[in-house]
């Protein structure tokens, strides 16, 4: 088949020319390539002597001899120096191949083939350079033909894929890569061949022959052209970037781990709840670190057992036969087809088909990886499940302060990267951070429960009862996320069927505030038994509060074993550490059901609210005074007469104050909520709590409500007696007549005897007019008033004494007795229980003899 050489063929590069010599030694024919090589046109060269024209003068003699030999029929090949004609002739070196020939007449002639040696040398240099670059390259070099088969490969490429370089001729990409990667490379080769656009850093993944680990290659592809510009293939330069890929992956893993640790520090431990902290841990780990995760905590930790070290959580002290009981408190999954969390039907979960359900209590068998991790405190690898769903699992003990509080399991499913050493370190760090938070939450829960127990133990048990009052109360502690507060209320029975109503709030929170509240409540009860006026009670309570911050100041000794009020020295010690000072607010009210009058004193507390029948709720104008613990300011009293059926409300600031609205709005909302005071008192309390926006959980709430009833007129007997001996008999007669009217016949004899003793003492030791009063409510109370200031004192009479046994008799026969100061003297009283229809118990001999 005939075809013409296209431009850019090999003949263009090596510059082959030809001419012929006639029998006379002159040029007969001159080719166009000869004209291009020597720079002389054919009409200028034909008929000239080539030796004289092109060869230097010093070589012409030898040149003529060679031409003669050629014309004699001898072939010759050699290097011939030449120069081009002209003043600026270019000197060159030609390789000449001379072949003898004959003309038509048989005369000798010659055909000369000429090659420019300079072009040959350039081609040799280019070939040598190309071979050096191709063969000595440290990178894999491969040339694909237009059919995408390997045309040539260098030895570096063969070193990776086996054999010699020539063995790879004719292979395709399917011989080196798996189908997905081979198809991707073939598609890229076709695009490069069609468009001519080069491709850089094409990432390919495969395995070398005889190797199992994956390798990563970066490949650069570009189209190769002939001298005429025709595409003849695609050249590829491949670099093994496996180490770079591993380094980049490790760097990305390190960045991810740092990000996870940073996220863990921000998200784990925001709650003081154990289960919430466990869920926060899994929220960080899934899916950023693993596909599945679960948290088991020791059951004893969750139930608040005060177990000794080693019984459920200390290292190296697991119970023999298996782990202690754990509860699955959290589970998270990033895959939709994760195994269900169903309850196990056995004590061990190892080898079981399904894991424990959320909230289930279970154990791990002694030799299981989970149990080993709990005993040793070290991370253990757990084999994958039988379903082939989980690829690898890390059992990580949660250790805080050398105590294991639980176990977290991180799992990765098939298709995910297995856990490495860096992952084990990260898992340990995540578990440790969560463990510290869980242990802190455990300690907080324990202290919080203790504080709640203390706080609730100091509140009145059950529904308080009082004469002339219908009482309802509510106490709502802050939720578990807030600390225990110092709110308290109390209902204290006073002599004469009077009642003290108390509501207070220690400023601050926590166990210390609860303890301070307990001390103040105890002090209030003690002061109430002394039957002091409300202002006097708050003044003495202020002294107690000022001494609470000083160690030992709340119960100082007077050197004789008795207790006394805090001394001024304790106040000086208190000044040394003002951070220990406890401030509290308190309102103290004393209600007398006979007169329906209530006396208030306030120490910086919110004002009481009174709702009288048919009237809107009012805030009582009680001077607030300074909070307890400040000192230096006296307290004022306000006496208010309350109508029958009126409603009185005492409360703490948690009911009306919040960060969302000012105090005035809360007080107005409380007044608006008390629009139906005639409802049952329990319903009124519930209505107030549900109506007001109390924001419960931010602070404790104490609410004490009382409906005024007063004692009926026929339940009170009141007489004034002159200061004369016959008043004793008159008092006995009045008492007998009143008890018979009340149908309390069983109490007549005892009451007559005791009234006689008290009136006799008033005549003997008292002053001024004598007043006798009988009150009937839940008990019978007898009061004898006089103007004397000397308080009666019980003493033991000697055998020879004729008197001194009156108060002993009163103490023996009454349920309670006592005396209190009044604005114009004193009152001595005793109390008797009302008969319940059963005969009174006979007194023992010792009781009877003690009267004499």
Short mmCIF file of C-alpha atoms in Angstrom, two decimals, residues 236-650:
data_model
loop_
_atom_site.label_atom_id
_atom_site.label_comp_id
_atom_site.label_asym_id
_atom_site.label_seq_id
_atom_site.Cartn_x
_atom_site.Cartn_y
_atom_site.Cartn_z
CA UNK A 236 0.64 8.67 33.11
CA UNK A 237 2.93 9.49 36.03
CA UNK A 238 1.94 7.61 39.21
CA UNK A 239 3.23 8.33 42.73
CA UNK A 240 2.68 6.12 45.78
CA UNK A 241 1.05 8.43 48.36
CA UNK A 242 0.09 5.76 50.89
CA UNK A 243 2.24 7.27 53.61
CA UNK A 244 0.93 10.72 52.85
CA UNK A 245 -2.61 9.37 52.94
CA UNK A 246 -1.97 7.66 56.28
CA UNK A 247 -0.39 10.83 57.66
CA UNK A 248 -3.32 12.90 56.43
CA UNK A 249 -5.76 10.40 57.90
CA UNK A 250 -3.93 10.45 61.23
CA UNK A 251 -3.88 14.25 61.17
CA UNK A 252 -7.60 14.31 60.40
CA UNK A 253 -8.15 11.77 63.18
CA UNK A 254 -6.14 13.90 65.59
CA UNK A 255 -8.15 16.99 64.63
CA UNK A 256 -11.37 15.03 65.03
CA UNK A 257 -10.26 13.74 68.41
CA UNK A 258 -9.35 17.24 69.58
CA UNK A 259 -12.70 18.50 68.35
CA UNK A 260 -14.46 15.66 70.16
CA UNK A 261 -12.59 16.40 73.38
CA UNK A 262 -13.45 20.07 73.06
CA UNK A 263 -17.09 19.19 72.44
CA UNK A 264 -17.01 16.78 75.37
CA UNK A 265 -15.75 19.51 77.66
CA UNK A 266 -18.60 21.76 76.56
CA UNK A 267 -21.45 19.22 76.55
CA UNK A 268 -20.70 16.62 79.23
CA UNK A 269 -21.43 17.55 82.82
CA UNK A 270 -23.93 20.34 82.24
CA UNK A 271 -26.40 18.46 84.40
CA UNK A 272 -26.08 17.03 87.89
CA UNK A 273 -28.27 14.09 86.89
CA UNK A 274 -26.55 10.72 86.39
CA UNK A 275 -28.67 9.52 83.46
CA UNK A 276 -28.50 12.90 81.72
CA UNK A 277 -24.71 12.93 81.98
CA UNK A 278 -24.57 9.44 80.43
CA UNK A 279 -26.75 10.62 77.54
CA UNK A 280 -24.52 13.66 77.07
CA UNK A 281 -21.52 11.35 76.68
CA UNK A 282 -23.25 9.34 73.97
CA UNK A 283 -24.40 12.53 72.26
CA UNK A 284 -20.73 13.43 71.79
CA UNK A 285 -19.52 9.94 70.80
CA UNK A 286 -22.27 9.02 68.29
CA UNK A 287 -21.75 9.40 65.35
CA UNK A 288 -18.56 11.43 65.60
CA UNK A 289 -16.54 8.61 67.16
CA UNK A 290 -18.54 5.39 66.79
CA UNK A 291 -21.75 3.99 65.36
CA UNK A 292 -23.23 2.45 68.52
CA UNK A 293 -22.65 3.17 72.19
CA UNK A 294 -24.15 2.30 75.55
CA UNK A 295 -23.55 3.22 79.19
CA UNK A 296 -24.00 0.93 82.19
CA UNK A 297 -23.81 2.34 85.72
CA UNK A 298 -23.61 0.39 88.94
CA UNK A 299 -27.02 -0.16 90.46
CA UNK A 300 -25.72 0.71 93.91
CA UNK A 301 -24.56 4.08 92.63
CA UNK A 302 -27.99 4.84 91.16
CA UNK A 303 -29.90 3.80 94.25
CA UNK A 304 -27.67 5.88 96.51
CA UNK A 305 -26.29 2.94 98.52
CA UNK A 306 -23.45 3.96 100.78
CA UNK A 307 -21.46 0.87 99.85
CA UNK A 308 -17.95 0.48 101.26
CA UNK A 309 -15.03 0.51 98.80
CA UNK A 310 -14.81 -2.73 96.89
CA UNK A 311 -18.44 -3.75 97.17
CA UNK A 312 -19.44 -2.33 93.80
CA UNK A 313 -16.92 0.02 92.30
CA UNK A 314 -13.30 -0.08 93.49
CA UNK A 315 -10.65 -1.46 91.21
CA UNK A 316 -9.66 -5.11 91.62
CA UNK A 317 -12.59 -5.80 93.94
CA UNK A 318 -15.28 -7.28 91.71
CA UNK A 319 -17.52 -9.85 93.39
CA UNK A 320 -16.48 -13.43 92.80
CA UNK A 321 -18.53 -15.08 90.05
CA UNK A 322 -19.31 -11.97 88.04
CA UNK A 323 -19.74 -8.23 88.11
CA UNK A 324 -22.03 -6.40 90.46
CA UNK A 325 -25.45 -5.37 89.19
CA UNK A 326 -25.43 -2.67 86.54
CA UNK A 327 -28.24 -0.75 84.89
CA UNK A 328 -28.32 0.23 81.22
CA UNK A 329 -28.94 3.98 81.51
CA UNK A 330 -28.19 5.21 77.98
CA UNK A 331 -28.02 3.85 74.43
CA UNK A 332 -27.39 5.64 71.12
CA UNK A 333 -27.16 4.46 67.51
CA UNK A 334 -26.26 6.19 64.24
CA UNK A 335 -27.51 3.31 62.05
CA UNK A 336 -31.13 2.61 61.26
CA UNK A 337 -30.87 -1.19 61.38
CA UNK A 338 -29.20 -1.43 64.78
CA UNK A 339 -30.17 -4.38 66.94
CA UNK A 340 -33.17 -3.72 69.19
CA UNK A 341 -32.71 -3.09 72.89
CA UNK A 342 -34.79 -5.87 74.43
CA UNK A 343 -34.64 -7.02 78.00
CA UNK A 344 -32.34 -10.01 78.64
CA UNK A 345 -33.75 -13.16 80.13
CA UNK A 346 -30.58 -14.10 81.97
CA UNK A 347 -28.09 -12.53 84.31
CA UNK A 348 -25.33 -12.37 81.69
CA UNK A 349 -25.31 -10.51 78.42
CA UNK A 350 -22.16 -12.09 76.97
CA UNK A 351 -23.03 -14.37 74.11
CA UNK A 352 -26.67 -13.36 74.25
CA UNK A 353 -28.49 -12.44 71.08
CA UNK A 354 -29.77 -9.13 72.33
CA UNK A 355 -28.24 -6.57 74.68
CA UNK A 356 -29.93 -5.32 77.86
CA UNK A 357 -32.89 -3.03 77.37
CA UNK A 358 -32.65 0.57 78.37
CA UNK A 359 -33.23 0.66 82.12
CA UNK A 360 -32.66 -3.09 82.58
CA UNK A 361 -30.54 -4.35 85.49
CA UNK A 362 -28.01 -7.04 84.51
CA UNK A 363 -24.61 -8.57 85.23
CA UNK A 364 -21.57 -9.49 83.13
CA UNK A 365 -20.07 -12.95 83.52
CA UNK A 366 -16.76 -13.14 85.34
CA UNK A 367 -14.53 -13.96 82.33
CA UNK A 368 -16.22 -11.61 79.88
CA UNK A 369 -14.22 -8.64 78.51
CA UNK A 370 -16.68 -6.24 80.12
CA UNK A 371 -16.24 -7.78 83.56
CA UNK A 372 -12.45 -7.79 83.13
CA UNK A 373 -12.55 -4.11 82.18
CA UNK A 374 -14.59 -3.35 85.30
CA UNK A 375 -12.17 -5.26 87.54
CA UNK A 376 -8.90 -3.95 86.08
CA UNK A 377 -9.89 -0.46 85.01
CA UNK A 378 -8.34 -1.05 81.55
CA UNK A 379 -9.90 -0.92 78.10
CA UNK A 380 -10.84 -4.33 76.68
CA UNK A 381 -11.70 -5.40 73.11
CA UNK A 382 -15.05 -7.14 72.72
CA UNK A 383 -15.47 -9.57 69.80
CA UNK A 384 -18.06 -8.71 67.13
CA UNK A 385 -21.58 -10.06 67.41
CA UNK A 386 -22.74 -13.28 65.79
CA UNK A 387 -24.80 -11.40 63.22
CA UNK A 388 -21.70 -9.81 61.74
CA UNK A 389 -23.25 -6.40 62.27
CA UNK A 390 -20.67 -5.02 64.71
CA UNK A 391 -17.06 -4.97 63.55
CA UNK A 392 -15.28 -3.97 66.75
CA UNK A 393 -16.22 -2.83 70.26
CA UNK A 394 -14.26 -1.16 73.06
CA UNK A 395 -15.35 -1.84 76.65
CA UNK A 396 -14.11 1.20 78.55
CA UNK A 397 -14.44 1.41 82.36
CA UNK A 398 -15.55 4.76 83.73
CA UNK A 399 -13.02 5.54 86.44
CA UNK A 400 -13.20 8.54 88.76
CA UNK A 401 -10.90 8.94 91.75
CA UNK A 402 -9.73 5.29 91.48
CA UNK A 403 -13.35 4.15 91.61
CA UNK A 404 -15.17 2.50 88.73
CA UNK A 405 -18.65 3.95 88.43
CA UNK A 406 -19.73 2.12 85.30
CA UNK A 407 -18.89 0.91 81.81
CA UNK A 408 -19.26 2.50 78.38
CA UNK A 409 -19.13 0.45 75.19
CA UNK A 410 -18.20 2.05 71.85
CA UNK A 411 -18.96 -0.03 68.72
CA UNK A 412 -18.27 0.38 65.01
CA UNK A 413 -20.25 -1.51 62.43
CA UNK A 414 -19.07 -3.31 59.32
CA UNK A 415 -17.68 -0.88 56.76
CA UNK A 416 -16.33 1.52 59.36
CA UNK A 417 -12.66 1.80 60.19
CA UNK A 418 -11.61 -0.43 63.10
CA UNK A 419 -10.54 1.16 66.37
CA UNK A 420 -6.84 2.01 66.64
CA UNK A 421 -4.55 2.93 69.50
CA UNK A 422 -5.39 6.59 69.10
CA UNK A 423 -9.08 5.69 69.31
CA UNK A 424 -8.49 3.68 72.49
CA UNK A 425 -6.82 6.69 74.09
CA UNK A 426 -9.70 8.94 73.04
CA UNK A 427 -12.28 6.46 74.33
CA UNK A 428 -10.50 6.33 77.68
CA UNK A 429 -10.43 10.13 77.91
CA UNK A 430 -14.12 10.48 77.04
CA UNK A 431 -15.09 7.84 79.59
CA UNK A 432 -12.88 9.45 82.25
CA UNK A 433 -14.43 12.89 81.73
CA UNK A 434 -17.93 11.47 81.93
CA UNK A 435 -16.96 9.40 84.99
CA UNK A 436 -15.79 12.49 86.89
CA UNK A 437 -19.04 14.27 86.03
CA UNK A 438 -21.10 11.23 87.04
CA UNK A 439 -19.19 10.91 90.30
CA UNK A 440 -19.75 14.60 90.98
CA UNK A 441 -23.42 14.12 90.20
CA UNK A 442 -23.49 11.14 92.56
CA UNK A 443 -21.91 13.15 95.35
CA UNK A 444 -24.26 16.04 94.68
CA UNK A 445 -27.28 13.72 94.67
CA UNK A 446 -26.18 12.24 97.98
CA UNK A 447 -25.66 15.63 99.60
CA UNK A 448 -28.83 16.97 98.03
CA UNK A 449 -30.88 14.06 99.38
CA UNK A 450 -29.35 14.52 102.81
CA UNK A 451 -30.16 18.20 102.70
CA UNK A 452 -33.73 17.46 101.61
CA UNK A 453 -34.12 14.95 104.42
CA UNK A 454 -32.80 17.52 106.87
CA UNK A 455 -34.96 20.27 105.43
CA UNK A 456 -38.16 18.24 105.36
CA UNK A 457 -37.53 16.85 108.83
CA UNK A 458 -37.59 20.41 110.14
CA UNK A 459 -40.97 21.21 108.62
CA UNK A 460 -44.21 20.56 110.56
CA UNK A 461 -45.35 16.96 110.06
CA UNK A 462 -48.82 16.38 108.66
CA UNK A 463 -51.52 19.05 108.70
CA UNK A 464 -51.01 21.53 111.57
CA UNK A 465 -53.97 22.17 113.86
CA UNK A 466 -54.71 25.30 115.90
CA UNK A 467 -57.56 26.60 117.99
CA UNK A 468 -59.75 29.06 116.12
CA UNK A 469 -57.87 28.54 112.84
CA UNK A 470 -58.36 26.42 109.75
CA UNK A 471 -54.82 25.90 108.40
CA UNK A 472 -53.49 24.71 105.04
CA UNK A 473 -49.87 24.77 103.90
CA UNK A 474 -47.73 23.95 100.89
CA UNK A 475 -44.00 23.43 100.59
CA UNK A 476 -42.43 22.94 97.14
CA UNK A 477 -38.66 22.40 97.14
CA UNK A 478 -36.61 23.35 94.11
CA UNK A 479 -36.12 20.61 91.56
CA UNK A 480 -33.08 18.30 91.54
CA UNK A 481 -31.12 20.71 89.36
CA UNK A 482 -31.20 23.40 92.05
CA UNK A 483 -29.73 23.37 95.50
CA UNK A 484 -31.71 22.99 98.69
CA UNK A 485 -32.94 26.27 100.07
CA UNK A 486 -33.58 27.67 103.51
CA UNK A 487 -37.36 28.27 103.34
CA UNK A 488 -39.42 27.13 106.31
CA UNK A 489 -42.78 27.60 107.97
CA UNK A 490 -44.14 26.56 111.34
CA UNK A 491 -47.32 26.48 113.40
CA UNK A 492 -46.68 26.63 117.16
CA UNK A 493 -49.33 26.17 119.82
CA UNK A 494 -49.04 28.74 122.62
CA UNK A 495 -50.72 28.81 126.03
CA UNK A 496 -54.30 30.02 126.09
CA UNK A 497 -55.14 28.35 122.76
CA UNK A 498 -53.12 31.01 121.02
CA UNK A 499 -51.10 30.10 117.91
CA UNK A 500 -47.81 31.39 116.52
CA UNK A 501 -47.54 31.41 112.71
CA UNK A 502 -44.00 31.60 111.31
CA UNK A 503 -42.62 31.83 107.78
CA UNK A 504 -38.92 32.44 107.11
CA UNK A 505 -36.25 32.20 104.42
CA UNK A 506 -32.50 31.89 104.93
CA UNK A 507 -30.65 33.74 102.18
CA UNK A 508 -28.42 31.48 100.12
CA UNK A 509 -28.73 27.88 99.08
CA UNK A 510 -27.30 24.48 99.84
CA UNK A 511 -26.81 22.32 102.87
CA UNK A 512 -25.41 25.16 104.95
CA UNK A 513 -28.55 27.23 104.36
CA UNK A 514 -30.71 24.24 105.32
CA UNK A 515 -28.71 23.77 108.52
CA UNK A 516 -29.02 27.45 109.35
CA UNK A 517 -32.76 27.21 108.71
CA UNK A 518 -32.98 24.30 111.14
CA UNK A 519 -31.16 26.22 113.83
CA UNK A 520 -33.38 29.26 113.40
CA UNK A 521 -36.55 27.17 113.40
CA UNK A 522 -35.43 25.46 116.61
CA UNK A 523 -34.65 28.83 118.14
CA UNK A 524 -38.10 30.15 117.16
CA UNK A 525 -39.80 27.20 118.83
CA UNK A 526 -37.70 27.68 121.96
CA UNK A 527 -38.46 31.38 122.10
CA UNK A 528 -42.17 30.71 121.48
CA UNK A 529 -42.27 28.47 124.57
CA UNK A 530 -41.08 31.45 126.60
CA UNK A 531 -44.24 33.18 125.39
CA UNK A 532 -42.39 36.35 124.41
CA UNK A 533 -43.95 39.13 122.39
CA UNK A 534 -43.37 38.83 118.59
CA UNK A 535 -40.90 41.73 118.50
CA UNK A 536 -38.94 40.19 121.38
CA UNK A 537 -38.88 36.85 119.57
CA UNK A 538 -37.35 38.45 116.44
CA UNK A 539 -34.83 40.42 118.49
CA UNK A 540 -33.61 37.27 120.20
CA UNK A 541 -33.68 35.42 116.86
CA UNK A 542 -31.54 38.15 115.33
CA UNK A 543 -28.91 37.48 118.00
CA UNK A 544 -29.00 33.78 117.13
CA UNK A 545 -28.62 34.51 113.40
CA UNK A 546 -25.66 36.81 114.04
CA UNK A 547 -23.91 34.00 115.89
CA UNK A 548 -24.48 31.25 113.30
CA UNK A 549 -21.49 32.26 111.20
CA UNK A 550 -19.07 31.93 114.13
CA UNK A 551 -17.97 28.38 114.98
CA UNK A 552 -19.44 27.42 118.34
CA UNK A 553 -21.23 30.71 118.77
CA UNK A 554 -24.71 29.32 118.33
CA UNK A 555 -24.53 27.29 121.55
CA UNK A 556 -21.96 28.92 123.84
CA UNK A 557 -21.55 27.80 127.38
CA UNK A 558 -21.71 30.02 130.41
CA UNK A 559 -19.15 27.92 132.19
CA UNK A 560 -21.77 26.17 134.27
CA UNK A 561 -22.95 23.78 131.64
CA UNK A 562 -25.95 25.89 130.63
CA UNK A 563 -26.69 27.50 127.28
CA UNK A 564 -26.79 31.24 126.81
CA UNK A 565 -27.33 33.73 123.99
CA UNK A 566 -24.36 34.54 121.71
CA UNK A 567 -21.93 36.87 123.40
CA UNK A 568 -20.46 40.09 122.05
CA UNK A 569 -17.15 38.25 121.71
CA UNK A 570 -18.82 35.96 119.23
CA UNK A 571 -19.91 39.00 117.22
CA UNK A 572 -16.28 40.17 117.06
CA UNK A 573 -15.26 36.73 115.85
CA UNK A 574 -18.05 36.92 113.29
CA UNK A 575 -16.61 40.16 111.92
CA UNK A 576 -13.40 38.31 111.06
CA UNK A 577 -15.20 36.28 108.43
CA UNK A 578 -18.20 38.07 106.99
CA UNK A 579 -18.63 35.34 104.39
CA UNK A 580 -19.96 33.09 107.15
CA UNK A 581 -22.73 35.48 108.19
CA UNK A 582 -26.22 34.09 107.63
CA UNK A 583 -29.02 36.48 106.78
CA UNK A 584 -32.65 35.47 106.94
CA UNK A 585 -36.05 37.06 106.63
CA UNK A 586 -38.92 36.07 108.89
CA UNK A 587 -42.46 37.10 109.80
CA UNK A 588 -43.78 36.04 113.21
CA UNK A 589 -47.48 36.34 114.08
CA UNK A 590 -49.39 35.41 117.26
CA UNK A 591 -53.13 34.85 116.95
CA UNK A 592 -55.55 34.89 119.93
CA UNK A 593 -58.79 33.07 119.02
CA UNK A 594 -60.68 34.68 121.91
CA UNK A 595 -60.22 38.22 120.64
CA UNK A 596 -59.49 37.35 117.00
CA UNK A 597 -56.55 39.71 117.21
CA UNK A 598 -53.23 38.89 115.52
CA UNK A 599 -49.93 40.57 116.42
CA UNK A 600 -47.28 40.72 113.66
CA UNK A 601 -43.54 41.41 113.69
CA UNK A 602 -41.49 41.38 110.49
CA UNK A 603 -37.76 40.96 109.88
CA UNK A 604 -37.28 41.97 106.25
CA UNK A 605 -39.87 39.52 104.95
CA UNK A 606 -42.62 40.02 102.40
CA UNK A 607 -45.84 41.48 103.90
CA UNK A 608 -48.68 39.15 104.91
CA UNK A 609 -51.85 39.16 102.82
CA UNK A 610 -55.32 39.38 104.42
CA UNK A 611 -58.61 38.79 102.61
CA UNK A 612 -61.73 39.69 104.60
CA UNK A 613 -65.16 38.50 103.44
CA UNK A 614 -66.46 40.63 100.58
CA UNK A 615 -63.26 42.69 100.40
CA UNK A 616 -60.26 42.55 98.02
CA UNK A 617 -56.98 41.11 99.21
CA UNK A 618 -54.74 43.57 101.07
CA UNK A 619 -51.06 43.63 101.90
CA UNK A 620 -50.77 44.33 105.64
CA UNK A 621 -48.71 47.37 106.41
CA UNK A 622 -46.26 45.70 108.79
CA UNK A 623 -42.93 47.55 109.11
CA UNK A 624 -40.47 45.17 107.42
CA UNK A 625 -37.49 45.87 109.65
CA UNK A 626 -34.00 44.53 108.91
CA UNK A 627 -33.28 40.89 108.06
CA UNK A 628 -32.16 38.60 110.83
CA UNK A 629 -28.40 38.65 111.25
CA UNK A 630 -27.93 42.35 110.46
CA UNK A 631 -28.53 43.59 114.02
CA UNK A 632 -28.71 47.09 115.45
CA UNK A 633 -32.35 47.87 114.64
CA UNK A 634 -35.39 47.14 116.86
CA UNK A 635 -38.44 45.40 115.49
CA UNK A 636 -41.93 46.86 115.59
CA UNK A 637 -45.25 45.14 116.26
CA UNK A 638 -48.58 45.65 114.56
CA UNK A 639 -51.82 44.29 116.08
CA UNK A 640 -54.70 43.65 113.72
CA UNK A 641 -58.24 42.51 114.54
CA UNK A 642 -59.39 40.01 111.96
CA UNK A 643 -63.00 39.37 111.01
CA UNK A 644 -64.60 35.97 111.24
CA UNK A 645 -63.90 34.07 108.04
CA UNK A 646 -60.98 36.27 107.03
CA UNK A 647 -58.09 34.64 105.18
CA UNK A 648 -54.44 35.17 106.19
CA UNK A 649 -51.56 34.18 103.85
CA UNK A 650 -47.87 34.02 104.74
#
